[in-house]
PDB file of C-alpha atoms and ligand atoms in Angstrom:
ATOM      1  CA  MET A   1     -11.073   8.678  20.191  1.00 98.00           C
ATOM      2  CA  LYS A   2     -14.293   8.941  18.177  1.00 98.00           C
ATOM      3  CA  ILE A   3     -15.387   6.035  15.973  1.00 98.00           C
ATOM      4  CA  ILE A   4     -17.539   7.312  13.129  1.00 98.00           C
ATOM      5  CA  HIS A   5     -19.463   5.308  10.542  1.00 98.00           C
ATOM      6  CA  THR A   6     -21.306   7.948   8.510  1.00 98.00           C
ATOM      7  CA  ILE A   7     -20.175  10.731   6.209  1.00 98.00           C
ATOM      8  CA  ALA A   8     -22.560  13.221   7.833  1.00 98.00           C
ATOM      9  CA  GLU A   9     -21.112  12.575  11.291  1.00 98.00           C
ATOM     10  CA  LEU A  10     -17.559  12.734   9.931  1.00 98.00           C
ATOM     11  CA  ARG A  11     -18.193  16.145   8.342  1.00 98.00           C
ATOM     12  CA  GLU A  12     -19.747  17.428  11.562  1.00 98.00           C
ATOM     13  CA  GLU A  13     -16.796  16.216  13.648  1.00 98.00           C
ATOM     14  CA  LEU A  14     -14.150  17.546  11.235  1.00 98.00           C
ATOM     15  CA  SER A  15     -15.720  21.010  11.049  1.00 98.00           C
ATOM     16  CA  ALA A  16     -13.710  21.939  14.162  1.00 96.00           C
ATOM     17  CA  TYR A  17     -10.354  21.277  12.464  1.00 98.00           C
ATOM     18  CA  ARG A  18      -8.254  22.892   9.723  1.00 98.00           C
ATOM     19  CA  HIS A  19      -5.523  20.353   9.047  1.00 98.00           C
ATOM     20  CA  PRO A  20      -6.484  16.683   9.284  1.00 98.00           C
ATOM     21  CA  ALA A  21      -3.566  14.244   8.993  1.00 98.00           C
ATOM     22  CA  VAL A  22      -4.992  11.027   7.602  1.00 99.00           C
ATOM     23  CA  VAL A  23      -3.862   7.391   7.501  1.00 98.00           C
ATOM     24  CA  PRO A  24      -6.090   5.368   5.134  1.00 98.00           C
ATOM     25  CA  THR A  25      -6.165   1.629   5.868  1.00 98.00           C
ATOM     26  CA  MET A  26      -8.174  -1.503   5.200  1.00 98.00           C
ATOM     27  CA  GLY A  27      -7.943  -2.490   8.869  1.00 98.00           C
ATOM     28  CA  ASN A  28      -6.401  -5.639  10.357  1.00 97.00           C
ATOM     29  CA  LEU A  29      -3.757  -3.256  11.583  1.00 97.00           C
ATOM     30  CA  HIS A  30      -0.154  -4.076  12.404  1.00 96.00           C
ATOM     31  CA  ALA A  31       2.819  -2.107  13.691  1.00 96.00           C
ATOM     32  CA  GLY A  32       3.364  -0.560  10.237  1.00 97.00           C
ATOM     33  CA  HIS A  33      -0.032   1.165  10.315  1.00 98.00           C
ATOM     34  CA  LEU A  34       0.475   2.280  13.906  1.00 98.00           C
ATOM     35  CA  ALA A  35       3.873   3.780  13.022  1.00 98.00           C
ATOM     36  CA  LEU A  36       2.086   5.837  10.323  1.00 98.00           C
ATOM     37  CA  VAL A  37      -0.447   7.062  12.889  1.00 98.00           C
ATOM     38  CA  ARG A  38       2.346   8.103  15.271  1.00 98.00           C
ATOM     39  CA  GLN A  39       4.138   9.815  12.376  1.00 98.00           C
ATOM     40  CA  ALA A  40       0.877  11.608  11.464  1.00 98.00           C
ATOM     41  CA  LYS A  41       0.278  12.923  14.976  1.00 98.00           C
ATOM     42  CA  PRO A  42       2.483  16.070  14.872  1.00 98.00           C
ATOM     43  CA  LEU A  43       1.608  16.798  11.226  1.00 98.00           C
ATOM     44  CA  GLY A  44      -1.995  17.959  11.693  1.00 98.00           C
ATOM     45  CA  ASP A  45      -4.429  19.363  14.217  1.00 98.00           C
ATOM     46  CA  VAL A  46      -6.388  16.090  14.227  1.00 98.00           C
ATOM     47  CA  THR A  47      -5.262  12.545  13.405  1.00 98.00           C
ATOM     48  CA  VAL A  48      -7.745  10.498  11.403  1.00 98.00           C
ATOM     49  CA  SER A  49      -7.498   6.870  10.358  1.00 98.00           C
ATOM     50  CA  THR A  50      -9.900   5.301   7.909  1.00 98.00           C
ATOM     51  CA  ILE A  51     -10.775   1.605   7.929  1.00 98.00           C
ATOM     52  CA  PHE A  52     -12.522   0.376   4.813  1.00 98.00           C
ATOM     53  CA  VAL A  53     -12.040  -2.859   2.875  1.00 98.00           C
ATOM     54  CA  ASN A  54     -12.456  -1.535  -0.633  1.00 98.00           C
ATOM     55  CA  ARG A  55     -14.160  -4.023  -2.922  1.00 97.00           C
ATOM     56  CA  LEU A  56     -13.147  -1.986  -6.007  1.00 98.00           C
ATOM     57  CA  GLN A  57      -9.480  -2.894  -5.662  1.00 98.00           C
ATOM     58  CA  PHE A  58     -10.026  -6.667  -5.400  1.00 97.00           C
ATOM     59  CA  ALA A  59     -10.333  -8.880  -8.481  1.00 95.00           C
ATOM     60  CA  PRO A  60     -13.147 -11.473  -8.336  1.00 94.00           C
ATOM     61  CA  HIS A  61     -10.680 -14.295  -7.508  1.00 92.00           C
ATOM     62  CA  GLU A  62      -8.942 -12.312  -4.743  1.00 93.00           C
ATOM     63  CA  ASP A  63      -9.529 -12.298  -0.982  1.00 91.00           C
ATOM     64  CA  PHE A  64     -12.184  -9.573  -0.551  1.00 96.00           C
ATOM     65  CA  ASP A  65     -14.603 -11.854   1.330  1.00 95.00           C
ATOM     66  CA  THR A  66     -11.965 -13.407   3.554  1.00 94.00           C
ATOM     67  CA  TYR A  67      -9.927 -10.232   4.199  1.00 94.00           C
ATOM     68  CA  PRO A  68      -9.814 -10.044   8.030  1.00 95.00           C
ATOM     69  CA  ARG A  69     -12.262  -7.524   9.530  1.00 97.00           C
ATOM     70  CA  THR A  70     -11.017  -6.752  13.056  1.00 97.00           C
ATOM     71  CA  LEU A  71     -12.591  -3.382  13.867  1.00 98.00           C
ATOM     72  CA  ASP A  72     -12.619  -3.640  17.683  1.00 98.00           C
ATOM     73  CA  ALA A  73      -8.975  -4.704  17.920  1.00 98.00           C
ATOM     74  CA  ASP A  74      -7.990  -2.086  15.309  1.00 98.00           C
ATOM     75  CA  CYS A  75      -9.718   0.708  17.243  1.00 98.00           C
ATOM     76  CA  ALA A  76      -8.052  -0.302  20.514  1.00 98.00           C
ATOM     77  CA  GLN A  77      -4.641  -0.123  18.817  1.00 98.00           C
ATOM     78  CA  LEU A  78      -5.413   3.159  17.082  1.00 98.00           C
ATOM     79  CA  GLU A  79      -6.483   4.766  20.338  1.00 98.00           C
ATOM     80  CA  ALA A  80      -3.255   3.627  22.012  1.00 98.00           C
ATOM     81  CA  ALA A  81      -1.269   5.112  19.095  1.00 98.00           C
ATOM     82  CA  GLY A  82      -2.919   8.520  19.579  1.00 98.00           C
ATOM     83  CA  CYS A  83      -5.506   8.513  16.778  1.00 98.00           C
ATOM     84  CA  ASP A  84      -8.339  11.009  17.356  1.00 98.00           C
ATOM     85  CA  ILE A  85     -10.954   9.881  14.833  1.00 98.00           C
ATOM     86  CA  VAL A  86     -11.577   6.538  13.133  1.00 98.00           C
ATOM     87  CA  PHE A  87     -13.769   6.661  10.050  1.00 99.00           C
ATOM     88  CA  ALA A  88     -15.055   3.126   9.403  1.00 98.00           C
ATOM     89  CA  PRO A  89     -17.910   3.363   6.898  1.00 98.00           C
ATOM     90  CA  LYS A  90     -20.047   0.442   5.795  1.00 98.00           C
ATOM     91  CA  GLU A  91     -19.949  -0.359   2.093  1.00 98.00           C
ATOM     92  CA  ALA A  92     -23.399   1.194   1.550  1.00 98.00           C
ATOM     93  CA  GLU A  93     -22.115   4.468   3.029  1.00 98.00           C
ATOM     94  CA  MET A  94     -19.064   4.642   0.734  1.00 98.00           C
ATOM     95  CA  TYR A  95     -20.785   3.270  -2.344  1.00 98.00           C
ATOM     96  CA  PRO A  96     -24.534   3.991  -1.993  1.00 98.00           C
ATOM     97  CA  GLN A  97     -24.787   3.557  -5.764  1.00 97.00           C
ATOM     98  CA  PRO A  98     -22.400   1.605  -7.983  1.00 97.00           C
ATOM     99  CA  GLN A  99     -19.251   3.774  -8.181  1.00 97.00           C
ATOM    100  CA  THR A 100     -19.329   4.465 -11.910  1.00 98.00           C
ATOM    101  CA  PHE A 101     -17.098   7.546 -11.736  1.00 98.00           C
ATOM    102  CA  LYS A 102     -13.619   6.103 -11.329  1.00 98.00           C
ATOM    103  CA  VAL A 103     -10.041   7.368 -11.421  1.00 98.00           C
ATOM    104  CA  HIS A 104      -8.030   5.749 -14.227  1.00 98.00           C
ATOM    105  CA  PRO A 105      -4.333   6.301 -13.578  1.00 98.00           C
ATOM    106  CA  PRO A 106      -2.083   6.467 -16.644  1.00 97.00           C
ATOM    107  CA  THR A 107      -1.117   3.040 -17.899  1.00 96.00           C
ATOM    108  CA  GLU A 108       2.635   3.690 -17.748  1.00 94.00           C
ATOM    109  CA  LEU A 109       2.310   4.006 -13.960  1.00 94.00           C
ATOM    110  CA  SER A 110      -0.424   1.516 -13.292  1.00 93.00           C
ATOM    111  CA  ASP A 111      -0.175  -1.323 -15.830  1.00 95.00           C
ATOM    112  CA  ILE A 112       3.351  -2.313 -14.827  1.00 98.00           C
ATOM    113  CA  LEU A 113       4.475  -4.530 -11.912  1.00 98.00           C
ATOM    114  CA  GLU A 114       1.495  -4.826  -9.513  1.00 98.00           C
ATOM    115  CA  GLY A 115      -0.896  -3.439 -12.105  1.00 97.00           C
ATOM    116  CA  HIS A 116       0.224  -6.033 -14.658  1.00 98.00           C
ATOM    117  CA  PHE A 117      -0.562  -8.884 -12.272  1.00 97.00           C
ATOM    118  CA  ARG A 118      -3.616  -7.220 -10.677  1.00 97.00           C
ATOM    119  CA  PRO A 119      -5.449  -5.518 -13.568  1.00 96.00           C
ATOM    120  CA  GLY A 120      -7.748  -2.759 -12.319  1.00 97.00           C
ATOM    121  CA  PHE A 121      -6.126  -2.689  -8.876  1.00 98.00           C
ATOM    122  CA  PHE A 122      -4.914   0.898  -9.132  1.00 98.00           C
ATOM    123  CA  ILE A 123      -8.242   2.101 -10.526  1.00 98.00           C
ATOM    124  CA  GLY A 124      -9.845   0.749  -7.354  1.00 98.00           C
ATOM    125  CA  VAL A 125      -7.141   2.197  -5.115  1.00 98.00           C
ATOM    126  CA  CYS A 126      -7.165   5.665  -6.724  1.00 98.00           C
ATOM    127  CA  THR A 127     -10.956   5.839  -6.708  1.00 98.00           C
ATOM    128  CA  VAL A 128     -11.296   5.026  -3.027  1.00 98.00           C
ATOM    129  CA  VAL A 129      -8.288   7.109  -1.976  1.00 98.00           C
ATOM    130  CA  LEU A 130      -9.610  10.161  -3.838  1.00 98.00           C
ATOM    131  CA  LYS A 131     -12.943   9.693  -2.080  1.00 98.00           C
ATOM    132  CA  LEU A 132     -11.383   9.114   1.357  1.00 98.00           C
ATOM    133  CA  LEU A 133      -9.077  12.125   1.044  1.00 98.00           C
ATOM    134  CA  SER A 134     -12.035  14.260   0.028  1.00 98.00           C
ATOM    135  CA  LEU A 135     -14.264  12.961   2.853  1.00 98.00           C
ATOM    136  CA  THR A 136     -11.619  13.435   5.520  1.00 98.00           C
ATOM    137  CA  GLN A 137     -10.506  16.817   4.117  1.00 98.00           C
ATOM    138  CA  ALA A 138      -6.953  15.554   4.461  1.00 98.00           C
ATOM    139  CA  ARG A 139      -4.159  18.115   4.341  1.00 98.00           C
ATOM    140  CA  THR A 140      -1.530  15.461   4.974  1.00 98.00           C
ATOM    141  CA  ALA A 141      -1.936  11.773   4.162  1.00 99.00           C
ATOM    142  CA  LEU A 142       0.423   8.933   4.967  1.00 98.00           C
ATOM    143  CA  PHE A 143       0.911   5.624   3.137  1.00 98.00           C
ATOM    144  CA  GLY A 144       3.417   2.839   3.748  1.00 98.00           C
ATOM    145  CA  LYS A 145       6.397   2.452   1.426  1.00 98.00           C
ATOM    146  CA  LYS A 146       5.816  -1.308   1.411  1.00 98.00           C
ATOM    147  CA  ASP A 147       3.198  -0.561  -1.241  1.00 98.00           C
ATOM    148  CA  TYR A 148       5.797   1.404  -3.195  1.00 98.00           C
ATOM    149  CA  GLN A 149       3.932   1.584  -6.493  1.00 98.00           C
ATOM    150  CA  GLN A 150       0.678   2.491  -4.732  1.00 98.00           C
ATOM    151  CA  LEU A 151       2.458   5.376  -2.993  1.00 98.00           C
ATOM    152  CA  MET A 152       3.883   6.577  -6.321  1.00 98.00           C
ATOM    153  CA  VAL A 153       0.514   6.381  -8.104  1.00 98.00           C
ATOM    154  CA  ILE A 154      -1.240   8.263  -5.270  1.00 98.00           C
ATOM    155  CA  ARG A 155       1.458  10.967  -5.204  1.00 98.00           C
ATOM    156  CA  ASN A 156       0.971  11.502  -8.936  1.00 97.00           C
ATOM    157  CA  MET A 157      -2.827  11.546  -8.665  1.00 98.00           C
ATOM    158  CA  VAL A 158      -2.780  14.158  -5.888  1.00 98.00           C
ATOM    159  CA  LYS A 159      -0.297  16.255  -7.874  1.00 98.00           C
ATOM    160  CA  GLN A 160      -2.228  16.134 -11.162  1.00 97.00           C
ATOM    161  CA  PHE A 161      -5.566  16.913  -9.519  1.00 98.00           C
ATOM    162  CA  ALA A 162      -3.844  19.778  -7.631  1.00 98.00           C
ATOM    163  CA  MET A 163      -5.225  18.489  -4.349  1.00 98.00           C
ATOM    164  CA  PRO A 164      -3.886  20.557  -1.427  1.00 98.00           C
ATOM    165  CA  ILE A 165      -2.492  17.501   0.305  1.00 98.00           C
ATOM    166  CA  THR A 166       1.036  16.533   1.284  1.00 98.00           C
ATOM    167  CA  ILE A 167       1.626  12.819   0.716  1.00 98.00           C
ATOM    168  CA  ILE A 168       4.125  11.185   3.046  1.00 98.00           C
ATOM    169  CA  GLY A 169       5.623   7.701   2.680  1.00 98.00           C
ATOM    170  CA  GLY A 170       6.268   5.814   5.914  1.00 98.00           C
ATOM    171  CA  GLU A 171       9.189   3.385   6.141  1.00 98.00           C
ATOM    172  CA  THR A 172       8.354  -0.318   5.865  1.00 98.00           C
ATOM    173  CA  GLN A 173       8.190  -1.965   9.279  1.00 98.00           C
ATOM    174  CA  ARG A 174       9.759  -5.418   9.467  1.00 98.00           C
ATOM    175  CA  ALA A 175       9.684  -8.432  11.749  1.00 98.00           C
ATOM    176  CA  GLU A 176      12.991  -9.338  13.415  1.00 97.00           C
ATOM    177  CA  ASP A 177      13.868 -11.755  10.618  1.00 97.00           C
ATOM    178  CA  GLY A 178      13.279  -9.074   7.965  1.00 98.00           C
ATOM    179  CA  LEU A 179       9.779  -9.992   6.719  1.00 98.00           C
ATOM    180  CA  ALA A 180       7.880  -6.818   5.819  1.00 98.00           C
ATOM    181  CA  LEU A 181       4.805  -6.439   8.036  1.00 98.00           C
ATOM    182  CA  SER A 182       1.580  -6.972   6.104  1.00 96.00           C
ATOM    183  CA  SER A 183      -1.997  -7.819   6.969  1.00 93.00           C
ATOM    184  CA  ARG A 184      -1.666 -10.795   4.617  1.00 93.00           C
ATOM    185  CA  ASN A 185       1.186 -12.339   6.693  1.00 96.00           C
ATOM    186  CA  GLY A 186      -1.598 -13.692   8.889  1.00 95.00           C
ATOM    187  CA  TYR A 187      -2.565 -16.085   6.073  1.00 95.00           C
ATOM    188  CA  LEU A 188       0.825 -17.876   6.274  1.00 97.00           C
ATOM    189  CA  SER A 189       1.083 -21.284   7.977  1.00 98.00           C
ATOM    190  CA  PRO A 190       3.899 -21.559  10.575  1.00 98.00           C
ATOM    191  CA  ALA A 191       6.121 -23.307   7.992  1.00 97.00           C
ATOM    192  CA  GLU A 192       5.376 -20.659   5.362  1.00 98.00           C
ATOM    193  CA  ARG A 193       5.989 -17.897   7.894  1.00 98.00           C
ATOM    194  CA  ALA A 194       9.454 -19.352   8.591  1.00 97.00           C
ATOM    195  CA  GLN A 195      10.168 -19.488   4.860  1.00 97.00           C
ATOM    196  CA  ALA A 196       8.735 -16.039   4.095  1.00 98.00           C
ATOM    197  CA  VAL A 197      11.978 -14.367   5.176  1.00 98.00           C
ATOM    198  CA  GLN A 198      13.448 -15.478   1.824  1.00 98.00           C
ATOM    199  CA  LEU A 199      11.656 -12.677   0.023  1.00 98.00           C
ATOM    200  CA  SER A 200      13.352  -9.829   1.888  1.00 98.00           C
ATOM    201  CA  ALA A 201      16.644 -11.780   1.925  1.00 98.00           C
ATOM    202  CA  THR A 202      16.464 -12.046  -1.891  1.00 98.00           C
ATOM    203  CA  LEU A 203      15.901  -8.305  -2.185  1.00 98.00           C
ATOM    204  CA  ARG A 204      18.779  -7.601   0.182  1.00 98.00           C
ATOM    205  CA  SER A 205      21.147  -9.736  -1.870  1.00 98.00           C
ATOM    206  CA  ILE A 206      20.218  -7.724  -4.985  1.00 98.00           C
ATOM    207  CA  VAL A 207      20.775  -4.450  -3.119  1.00 98.00           C
ATOM    208  CA  GLU A 208      24.214  -5.668  -2.049  1.00 97.00           C
ATOM    209  CA  ALA A 209      25.127  -6.840  -5.567  1.00 97.00           C
ATOM    210  CA  VAL A 210      24.092  -3.515  -7.137  1.00 96.00           C
ATOM    211  CA  ARG A 211      25.858  -1.454  -4.484  1.00 96.00           C
ATOM    212  CA  ALA A 212      29.007  -3.510  -5.039  1.00 96.00           C
ATOM    213  CA  ASN A 213      28.864  -2.788  -8.811  1.00 92.00           C
ATOM    214  CA  PRO A 214      27.393   0.700  -9.187  1.00 84.00           C
ATOM    215  CA  GLY A 215      27.903   0.781 -12.949  1.00 84.00           C
ATOM    216  CA  MET A 216      25.773  -2.317 -13.702  1.00 92.00           C
ATOM    217  CA  ASP A 217      24.138  -2.167 -17.121  1.00 93.00           C
ATOM    218  CA  ALA A 218      20.610  -3.284 -18.049  1.00 93.00           C
ATOM    219  CA  ALA A 219      21.748  -6.797 -19.032  1.00 94.00           C
ATOM    220  CA  ALA A 220      23.513  -7.348 -15.709  1.00 95.00           C
ATOM    221  CA  LEU A 221      20.456  -6.117 -13.792  1.00 96.00           C
ATOM    222  CA  ALA A 222      18.232  -8.438 -15.832  1.00 96.00           C
ATOM    223  CA  ARG A 223      20.511 -11.385 -14.929  1.00 97.00           C
ATOM    224  CA  LEU A 224      20.162 -10.542 -11.233  1.00 97.00           C
ATOM    225  CA  GLU A 225      16.376 -10.399 -11.590  1.00 98.00           C
ATOM    226  CA  THR A 226      16.268 -13.763 -13.396  1.00 98.00           C
ATOM    227  CA  GLN A 227      18.556 -15.453 -10.852  1.00 98.00           C
ATOM    228  CA  ALA A 228      16.372 -14.148  -8.006  1.00 98.00           C
ATOM    229  CA  MET A 229      13.180 -15.408  -9.673  1.00 98.00           C
ATOM    230  CA  GLN A 230      14.808 -18.805 -10.258  1.00 98.00           C
ATOM    231  CA  SER A 231      16.045 -19.194  -6.709  1.00 97.00           C
ATOM    232  CA  LEU A 232      12.607 -18.260  -5.317  1.00 98.00           C
ATOM    233  CA  SER A 233      10.954 -20.777  -7.685  1.00 98.00           C
ATOM    234  CA  GLN A 234      13.397 -23.511  -6.673  1.00 97.00           C
ATOM    235  CA  THR A 235      12.350 -23.150  -3.034  1.00 96.00           C
ATOM    236  CA  GLY A 236       8.617 -23.366  -3.710  1.00 96.00           C
ATOM    237  CA  TRP A 237       7.650 -19.734  -4.361  1.00 98.00           C
ATOM    238  CA  ARG A 238       5.697 -18.636  -7.416  1.00 98.00           C
ATOM    239  CA  PRO A 239       7.219 -15.233  -8.172  1.00 98.00           C
ATOM    240  CA  ASP A 240       5.278 -12.703 -10.261  1.00 98.00           C
ATOM    241  CA  TYR A 241       8.240 -10.345 -10.624  1.00 98.00           C
ATOM    242  CA  VAL A 242      11.573  -9.286  -9.196  1.00 98.00           C
ATOM    243  CA  ALA A 243      12.477  -5.967 -10.820  1.00 98.00           C
ATOM    244  CA  VAL A 244      15.104  -3.274 -10.386  1.00 98.00           C
ATOM    245  CA  ARG A 245      13.521   0.028 -11.379  1.00 97.00           C
ATOM    246  CA  ARG A 246      14.190   3.701 -10.968  1.00 96.00           C
ATOM    247  CA  GLN A 247      12.609   5.178  -7.862  1.00 96.00           C
ATOM    248  CA  ALA A 248      11.097   8.202  -9.605  1.00 94.00           C
ATOM    249  CA  ASP A 249       8.637   6.404 -11.911  1.00 95.00           C
ATOM    250  CA  LEU A 250       9.369   2.660 -11.680  1.00 97.00           C
ATOM    251  CA  GLN A 251      10.540   2.540 -15.291  1.00 96.00           C
ATOM    252  CA  PRO A 252      13.642   0.535 -16.319  1.00 95.00           C
ATOM    253  CA  PRO A 253      16.633   2.467 -15.022  1.00 94.00           C
ATOM    254  CA  GLN A 254      19.329   4.391 -16.811  1.00 91.00           C
ATOM    255  CA  ALA A 255      22.819   5.191 -15.545  1.00 88.00           C
ATOM    256  CA  GLY A 256      22.774   7.429 -12.503  1.00 90.00           C
ATOM    257  CA  ASP A 257      19.128   6.821 -11.538  1.00 94.00           C
ATOM    258  CA  ALA A 258      18.228   6.188  -7.900  1.00 95.00           C
ATOM    259  CA  LEU A 259      17.022   2.576  -7.823  1.00 97.00           C
ATOM    260  CA  VAL A 260      14.541   0.395  -6.002  1.00 98.00           C
ATOM    261  CA  VAL A 261      14.138  -3.362  -6.241  1.00 98.00           C
ATOM    262  CA  LEU A 262      10.583  -4.666  -6.004  1.00 98.00           C
ATOM    263  CA  ALA A 263       9.186  -8.177  -5.796  1.00 98.00           C
ATOM    264  CA  ALA A 264       5.893 -10.006  -5.603  1.00 98.00           C
ATOM    265  CA  ALA A 265       5.643 -13.749  -5.069  1.00 98.00           C
ATOM    266  CA  ARG A 266       3.185 -16.339  -3.839  1.00 98.00           C
ATOM    267  CA  LEU A 267       4.000 -18.735  -1.041  1.00 98.00           C
ATOM    268  CA  GLY A 268       1.215 -21.310  -0.920  1.00 97.00           C
ATOM    269  CA  ALA A 269      -1.997 -19.319  -1.264  1.00 95.00           C
ATOM    270  CA  THR A 270      -0.499 -16.058   0.024  1.00 96.00           C
ATOM    271  CA  ARG A 271       0.811 -13.342  -2.259  1.00 97.00           C
ATOM    272  CA  LEU A 272       3.486 -11.167  -0.631  1.00 98.00           C
ATOM    273  CA  ILE A 273       5.116  -7.996  -1.925  1.00 98.00           C
ATOM    274  CA  ASP A 274       8.211  -6.184  -0.738  1.00 98.00           C
ATOM    275  CA  ASN A 275      10.787  -3.669  -1.949  1.00 98.00           C
ATOM    276  CA  LEU A 276      14.067  -2.058  -0.927  1.00 98.00           C
ATOM    277  CA  GLU A 277      15.517   1.233  -2.079  1.00 98.00           C
ATOM    278  CA  ILE A 278      19.100   0.801  -3.257  1.00 96.00           C
TER     279      ILE A 278
HETATM  280  O1  PAF B   1      -2.914   0.149   1.299  1.00 70.78           O
HETATM  281  C1  PAF B   1      -4.093  -0.033   1.636  1.00 70.78           C
HETATM  282  O2  PAF B   1      -4.403  -0.478   2.749  1.00 70.78           O
HETATM  283  C2  PAF B   1      -5.201   0.298   0.642  1.00 70.78           C
HETATM  284  O3  PAF B   1      -4.800   0.031  -0.672  1.00 70.78           O
HETATM  285  C3  PAF B   1      -5.724   1.736   0.774  1.00 70.78           C
HETATM  286  C4  PAF B   1      -4.653   2.752   0.445  1.00 70.78           C
HETATM  287  C5  PAF B   1      -6.228   1.975   2.199  1.00 70.78           C
HETATM  288  C6  PAF B   1      -6.889   1.940  -0.189  1.00 70.78           C
HETATM  289  O4  PAF B   1      -7.930   1.047   0.047  1.00 70.78           O
END
């Protein structure tokens, strides 16, 4: 496996390939990322993973400085998973000048849910993903479904810019108790880690309630959302949202739509997100 830090070297290395399959990451890898790499393997003639903690998608009060940088451990895991090339640029390589050209996704996709609570987040994500997909000449790119809205926004960006790239969503990987794997789980204290299972359990109870009553109207769905927020709050969480939306565009659902329930909540200083398709 080659570990590359510069764009020039990346271009040179990729010139031998026609169909890179790419897994963009911010490092601090877990089994969810490695599952994406294994899924990518048969989909291209070279498997590339990028590791770059992208300042543009962090608000000033967020954890950019403390986000774990674990390049050596990440590379060892990527090699074991069958990755061929790791592109891990320094910030000065990705952003040699301030990145003033940015991708602004449409507000109806990006100002709701995560975008409402993290203004500018999807501008940062789209800008870096566009750049990474261009640099790696991706023909297939894989993103985890845990970041459901991110996956939807990226799919739409690639479609509207007519980029010749197939976007694939990888299933969320979970710990035995149901907690969705995330680099930020490492911030949880042992007590918080034990409690964190409540988030996925809350989502599962909504899935079960909706499946048991397939004709639920908007008011009934709203009651489920409110009850879920209240029960998380009562046990010490600070929920940002629990929302049942339609899978296609994350707008409020109408009868017959395929649904997904999404949630974001803080436990102590850690903000966790999760979702389940219904
Ligand atoms: O999901 C992530 O790790 C990041 O948002 C991504 C897609 C690598 C862009 O920085």
